[in-house]
mmCIF file of C-alpha atoms in Angstrom:
data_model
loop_
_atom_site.group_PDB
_atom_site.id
_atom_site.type_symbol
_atom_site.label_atom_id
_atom_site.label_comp_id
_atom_site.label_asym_id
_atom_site.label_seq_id
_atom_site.Cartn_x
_atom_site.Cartn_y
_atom_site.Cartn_z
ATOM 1 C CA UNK A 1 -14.378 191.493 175.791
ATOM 2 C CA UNK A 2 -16.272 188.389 176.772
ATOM 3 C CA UNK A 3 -15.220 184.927 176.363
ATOM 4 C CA UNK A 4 -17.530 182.863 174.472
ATOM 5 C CA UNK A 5 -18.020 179.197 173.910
ATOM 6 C CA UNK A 6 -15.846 177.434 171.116
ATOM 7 C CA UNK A 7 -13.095 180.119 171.299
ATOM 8 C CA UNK A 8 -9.399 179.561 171.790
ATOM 9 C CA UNK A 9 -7.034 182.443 173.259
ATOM 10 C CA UNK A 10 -3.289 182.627 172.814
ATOM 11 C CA UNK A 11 -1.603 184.936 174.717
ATOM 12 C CA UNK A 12 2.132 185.505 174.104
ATOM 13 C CA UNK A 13 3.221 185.805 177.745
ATOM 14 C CA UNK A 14 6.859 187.145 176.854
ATOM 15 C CA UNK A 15 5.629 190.025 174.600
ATOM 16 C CA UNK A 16 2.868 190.747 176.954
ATOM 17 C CA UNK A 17 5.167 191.050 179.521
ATOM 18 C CA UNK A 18 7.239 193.704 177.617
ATOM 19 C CA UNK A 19 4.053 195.652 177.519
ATOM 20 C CA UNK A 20 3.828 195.783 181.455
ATOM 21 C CA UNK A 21 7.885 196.283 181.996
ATOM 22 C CA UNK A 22 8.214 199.138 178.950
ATOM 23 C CA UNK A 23 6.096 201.212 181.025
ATOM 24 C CA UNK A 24 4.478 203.425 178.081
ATOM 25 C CA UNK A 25 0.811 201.950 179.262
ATOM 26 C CA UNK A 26 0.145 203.083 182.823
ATOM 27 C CA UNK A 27 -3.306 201.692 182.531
ATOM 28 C CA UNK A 28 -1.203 198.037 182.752
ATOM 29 C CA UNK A 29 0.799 199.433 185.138
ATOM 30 C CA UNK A 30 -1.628 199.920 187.899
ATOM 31 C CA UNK A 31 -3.368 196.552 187.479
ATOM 32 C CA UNK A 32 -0.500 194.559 188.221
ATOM 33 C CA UNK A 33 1.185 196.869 191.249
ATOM 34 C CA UNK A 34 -2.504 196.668 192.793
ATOM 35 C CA UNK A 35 -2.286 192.744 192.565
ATOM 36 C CA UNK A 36 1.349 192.370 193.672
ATOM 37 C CA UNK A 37 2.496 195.195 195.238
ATOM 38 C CA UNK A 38 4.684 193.391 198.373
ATOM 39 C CA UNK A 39 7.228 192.395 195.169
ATOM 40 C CA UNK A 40 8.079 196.523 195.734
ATOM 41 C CA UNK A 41 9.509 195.722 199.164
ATOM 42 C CA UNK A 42 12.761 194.205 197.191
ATOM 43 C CA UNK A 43 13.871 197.779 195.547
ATOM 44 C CA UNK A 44 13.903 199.519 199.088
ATOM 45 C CA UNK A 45 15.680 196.538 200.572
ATOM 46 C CA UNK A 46 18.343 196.667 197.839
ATOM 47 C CA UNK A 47 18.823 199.956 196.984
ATOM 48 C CA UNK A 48 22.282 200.085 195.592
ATOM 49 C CA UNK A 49 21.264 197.692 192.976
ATOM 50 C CA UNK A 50 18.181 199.364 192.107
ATOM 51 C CA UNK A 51 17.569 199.353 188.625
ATOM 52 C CA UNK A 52 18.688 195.492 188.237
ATOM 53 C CA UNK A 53 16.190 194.609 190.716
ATOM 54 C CA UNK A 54 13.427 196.688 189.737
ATOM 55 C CA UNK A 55 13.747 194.931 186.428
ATOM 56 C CA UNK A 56 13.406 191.253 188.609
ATOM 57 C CA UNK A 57 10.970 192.939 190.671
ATOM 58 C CA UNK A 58 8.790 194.284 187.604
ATOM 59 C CA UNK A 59 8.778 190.621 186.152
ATOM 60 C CA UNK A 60 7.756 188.711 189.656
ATOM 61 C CA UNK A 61 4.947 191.007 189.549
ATOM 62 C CA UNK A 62 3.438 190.435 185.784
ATOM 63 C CA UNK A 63 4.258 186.786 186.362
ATOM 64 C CA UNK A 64 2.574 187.084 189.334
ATOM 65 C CA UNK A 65 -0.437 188.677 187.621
ATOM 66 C CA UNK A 66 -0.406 186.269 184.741
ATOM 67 C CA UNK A 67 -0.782 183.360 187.233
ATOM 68 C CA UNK A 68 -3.481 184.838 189.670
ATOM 69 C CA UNK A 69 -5.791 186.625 186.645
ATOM 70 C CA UNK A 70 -7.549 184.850 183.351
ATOM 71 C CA UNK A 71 -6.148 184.983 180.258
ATOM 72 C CA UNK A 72 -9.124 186.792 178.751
ATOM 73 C CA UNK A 73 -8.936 189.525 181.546
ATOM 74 C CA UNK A 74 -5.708 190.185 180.449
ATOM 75 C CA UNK A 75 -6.357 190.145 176.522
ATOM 76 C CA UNK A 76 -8.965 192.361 177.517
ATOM 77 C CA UNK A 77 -6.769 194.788 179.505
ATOM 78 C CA UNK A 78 -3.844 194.983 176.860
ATOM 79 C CA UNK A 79 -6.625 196.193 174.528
ATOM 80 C CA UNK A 80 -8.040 198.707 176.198
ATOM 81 C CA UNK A 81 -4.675 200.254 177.451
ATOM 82 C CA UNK A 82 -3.322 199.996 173.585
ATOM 83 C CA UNK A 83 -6.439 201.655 172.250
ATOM 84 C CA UNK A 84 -6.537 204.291 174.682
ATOM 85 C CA UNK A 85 -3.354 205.556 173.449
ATOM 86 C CA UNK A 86 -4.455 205.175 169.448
ATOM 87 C CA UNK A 87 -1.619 202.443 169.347
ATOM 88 C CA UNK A 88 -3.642 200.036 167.488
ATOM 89 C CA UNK A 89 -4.507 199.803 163.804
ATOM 90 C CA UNK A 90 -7.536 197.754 162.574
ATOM 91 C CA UNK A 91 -6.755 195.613 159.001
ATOM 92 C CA UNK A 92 -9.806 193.694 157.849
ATOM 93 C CA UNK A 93 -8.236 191.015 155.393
ATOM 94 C CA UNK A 94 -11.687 189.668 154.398
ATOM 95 C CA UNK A 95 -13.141 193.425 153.241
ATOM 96 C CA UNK A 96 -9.615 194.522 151.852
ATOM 97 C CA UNK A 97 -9.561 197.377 154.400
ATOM 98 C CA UNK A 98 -7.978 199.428 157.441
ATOM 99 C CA UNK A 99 -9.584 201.576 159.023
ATOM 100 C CA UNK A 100 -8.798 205.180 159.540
ATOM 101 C CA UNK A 101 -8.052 206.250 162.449
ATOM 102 C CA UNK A 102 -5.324 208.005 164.613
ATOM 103 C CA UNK A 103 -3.685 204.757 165.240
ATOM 104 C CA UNK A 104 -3.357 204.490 161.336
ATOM 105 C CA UNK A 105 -2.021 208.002 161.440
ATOM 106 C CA UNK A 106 0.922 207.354 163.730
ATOM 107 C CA UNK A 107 1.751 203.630 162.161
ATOM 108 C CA UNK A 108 2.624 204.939 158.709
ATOM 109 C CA UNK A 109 6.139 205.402 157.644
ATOM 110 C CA UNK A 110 7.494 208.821 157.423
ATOM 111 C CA UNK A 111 6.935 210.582 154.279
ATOM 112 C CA UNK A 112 9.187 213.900 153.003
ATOM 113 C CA UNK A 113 7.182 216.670 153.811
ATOM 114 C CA UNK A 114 4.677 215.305 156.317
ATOM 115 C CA UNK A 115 1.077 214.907 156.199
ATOM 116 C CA UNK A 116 -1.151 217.778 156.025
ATOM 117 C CA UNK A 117 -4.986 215.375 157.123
ATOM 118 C CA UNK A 118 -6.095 212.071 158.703
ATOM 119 C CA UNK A 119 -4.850 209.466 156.182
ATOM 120 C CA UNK A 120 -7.871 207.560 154.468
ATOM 121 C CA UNK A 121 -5.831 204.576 152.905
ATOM 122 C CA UNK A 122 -2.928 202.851 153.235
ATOM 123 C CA UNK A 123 -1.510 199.481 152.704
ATOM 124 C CA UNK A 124 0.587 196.968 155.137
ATOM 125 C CA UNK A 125 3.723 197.176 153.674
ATOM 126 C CA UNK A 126 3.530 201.133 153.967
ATOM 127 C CA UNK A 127 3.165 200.306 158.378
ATOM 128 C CA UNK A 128 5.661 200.925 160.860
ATOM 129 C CA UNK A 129 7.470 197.687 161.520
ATOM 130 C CA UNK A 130 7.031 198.837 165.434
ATOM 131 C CA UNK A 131 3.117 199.356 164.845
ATOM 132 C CA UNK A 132 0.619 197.361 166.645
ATOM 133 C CA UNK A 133 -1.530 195.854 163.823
ATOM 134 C CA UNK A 134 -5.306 194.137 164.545
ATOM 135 C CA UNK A 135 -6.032 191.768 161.957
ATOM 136 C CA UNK A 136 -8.812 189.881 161.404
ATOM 137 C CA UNK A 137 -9.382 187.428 158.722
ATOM 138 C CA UNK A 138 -9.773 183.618 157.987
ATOM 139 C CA UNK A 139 -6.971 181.583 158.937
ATOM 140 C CA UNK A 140 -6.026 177.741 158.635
ATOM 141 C CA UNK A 141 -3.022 176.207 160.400
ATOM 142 C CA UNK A 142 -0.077 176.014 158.000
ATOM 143 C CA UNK A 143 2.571 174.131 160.050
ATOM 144 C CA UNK A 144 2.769 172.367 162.724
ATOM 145 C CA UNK A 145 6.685 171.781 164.187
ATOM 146 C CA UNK A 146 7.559 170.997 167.313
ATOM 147 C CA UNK A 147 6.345 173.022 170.024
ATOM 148 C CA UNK A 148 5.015 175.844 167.396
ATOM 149 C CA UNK A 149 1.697 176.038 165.049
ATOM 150 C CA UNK A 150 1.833 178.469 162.466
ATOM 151 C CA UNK A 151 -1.544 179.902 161.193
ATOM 152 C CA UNK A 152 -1.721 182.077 158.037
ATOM 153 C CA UNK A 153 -5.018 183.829 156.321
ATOM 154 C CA UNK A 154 -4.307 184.822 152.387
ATOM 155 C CA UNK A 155 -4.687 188.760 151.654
ATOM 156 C CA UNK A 156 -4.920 190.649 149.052
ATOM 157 C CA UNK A 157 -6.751 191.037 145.075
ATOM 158 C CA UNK A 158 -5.450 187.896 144.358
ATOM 159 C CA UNK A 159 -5.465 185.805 147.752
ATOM 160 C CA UNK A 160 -1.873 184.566 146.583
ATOM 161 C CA UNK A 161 -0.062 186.458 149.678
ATOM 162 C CA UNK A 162 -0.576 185.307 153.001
ATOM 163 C CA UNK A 163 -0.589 187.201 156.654
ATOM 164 C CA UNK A 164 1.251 184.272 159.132
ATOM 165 C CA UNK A 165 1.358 184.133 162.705
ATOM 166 C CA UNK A 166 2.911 181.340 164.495
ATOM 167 C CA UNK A 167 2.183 180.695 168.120
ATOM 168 C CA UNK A 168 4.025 178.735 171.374
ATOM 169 C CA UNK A 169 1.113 175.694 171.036
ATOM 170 C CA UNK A 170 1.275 175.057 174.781
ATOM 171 C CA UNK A 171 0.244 178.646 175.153
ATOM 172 C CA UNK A 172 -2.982 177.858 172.979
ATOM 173 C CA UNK A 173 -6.010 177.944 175.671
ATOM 174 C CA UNK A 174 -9.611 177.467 176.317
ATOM 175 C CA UNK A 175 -10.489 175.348 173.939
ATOM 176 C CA UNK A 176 -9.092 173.703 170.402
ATOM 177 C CA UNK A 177 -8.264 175.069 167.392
ATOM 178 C CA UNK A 178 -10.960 174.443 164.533
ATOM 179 C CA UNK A 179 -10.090 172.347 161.391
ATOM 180 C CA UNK A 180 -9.998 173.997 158.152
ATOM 181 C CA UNK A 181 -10.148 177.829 157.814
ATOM 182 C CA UNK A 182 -11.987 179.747 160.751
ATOM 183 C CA UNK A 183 -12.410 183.550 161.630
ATOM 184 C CA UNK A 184 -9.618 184.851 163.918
ATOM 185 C CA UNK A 185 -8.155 187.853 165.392
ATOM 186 C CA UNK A 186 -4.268 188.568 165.529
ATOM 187 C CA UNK A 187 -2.982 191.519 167.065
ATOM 188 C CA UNK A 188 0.741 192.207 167.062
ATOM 189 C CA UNK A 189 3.648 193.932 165.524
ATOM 190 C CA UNK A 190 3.772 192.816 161.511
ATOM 191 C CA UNK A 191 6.992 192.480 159.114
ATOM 192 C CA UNK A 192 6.707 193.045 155.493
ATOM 193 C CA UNK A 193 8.946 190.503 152.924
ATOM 194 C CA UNK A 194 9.450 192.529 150.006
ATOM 195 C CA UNK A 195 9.833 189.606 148.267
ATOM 196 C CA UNK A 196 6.694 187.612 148.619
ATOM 197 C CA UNK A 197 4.527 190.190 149.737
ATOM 198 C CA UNK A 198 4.132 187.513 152.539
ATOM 199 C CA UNK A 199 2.908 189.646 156.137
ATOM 200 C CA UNK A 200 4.238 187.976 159.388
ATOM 201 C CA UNK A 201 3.160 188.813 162.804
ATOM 202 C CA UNK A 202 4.855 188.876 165.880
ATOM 203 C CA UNK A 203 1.998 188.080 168.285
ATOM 204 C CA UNK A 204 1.049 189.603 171.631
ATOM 205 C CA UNK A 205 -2.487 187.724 171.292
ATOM 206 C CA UNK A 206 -4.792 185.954 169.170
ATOM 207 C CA UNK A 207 -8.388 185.041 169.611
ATOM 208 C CA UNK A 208 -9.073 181.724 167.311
ATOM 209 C CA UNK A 209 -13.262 181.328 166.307
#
């Protein structure tokens, strides 16, 4: 992933740290020990405390590694290690579609029974709350309050349902937001109000066009 002119990144430093401390994505793993690995010293000097302080050890190193790499290498990295393990699934709000895949496969709820073949449609509401969920489309900033701007892109037959994200502005980076409605690309974990049909996402990253 290259950075381009007239882009803006936001990377949600607390869930990307998650990422790194969960330990599911070696791939992540290995990047940051390479960059900080003296922070290790601190569990073999304190060994009777040692899960505690591999837990403040395993945060001094992706803080570490947040400071001393670029954002973009990072977007790039969470990515790649996500992908690799079919974690992601790709929704396309301007075609109407997601795209099969095994991602897809894993995200969807549980039906009785099972599922006998790859899955070749689905909707958002029938995702895994705990999915990670791509989506591109054309958002516009909705609100802006405080320290937080909340983006949302409409979806659906009608456009009358809308897929929001709202982002830490400080975090915003490499550039400023366009006015109106622009291309973007959200990828987090997505919640489903039954009662709107509204999608919201909980944002790891989001690259703004």
């Amino acid at each position: 992933m290259k950075q381009k002119p007239g882009f803006c990144f936001y990377l949600d430093e607390r869930n990307a740290m998650d990422l790194y401390l969960q330990g599911d994505y070696p791939y992540l793993q290995r990047s940051v020990e390479r960059t900080t690995r003296r922070n290790l010293v601190l569990e073999l000097l304190f060994r009777p405390l040692r899960g505690g302080v591999r837990r403040v050890a395993g945060e001094e190193q992706v803080t570490k590694y947040f400071e001393e790499t670029r954002s973009i290498t990072v977007i790039g990295r969470i990515v790649r290690a996500l992908d690799k393990e079919n974690d992601i699934v790709y929704v396309n709000l301007l075609t109407r579609t997601i795209a099969p895949n095994a991602g897809l496969d894993r995200a969807l709820k549980p039906l009785p029974g099972g599922r006998s073949k790859r899955v070749d449609m689905a909707r958002l509401r029938d995702l895994e709350p705990a999915a990670f969920v791509s989506v591109e489309g054309r958002f516009a900033v909705r609100d802006e309050s405080g320290e937080m701007t909340t983006f949302s892109a409409p979806y659906g037959d009608s456009g009358d349902r809308v897929v929001s994200v709202t982002c830490v502005t400080d975090q915003l980076r490499d550039g400023k937001v366009p006015d109106g409605a622009f291309r973007a690309r959200c990828l987090g974990k997505i919640s489903w109000d039954p009662g709107t049909g509204d999608v919201k996402i909980s944002p790891v990253l989001a690259i703004f066009q």
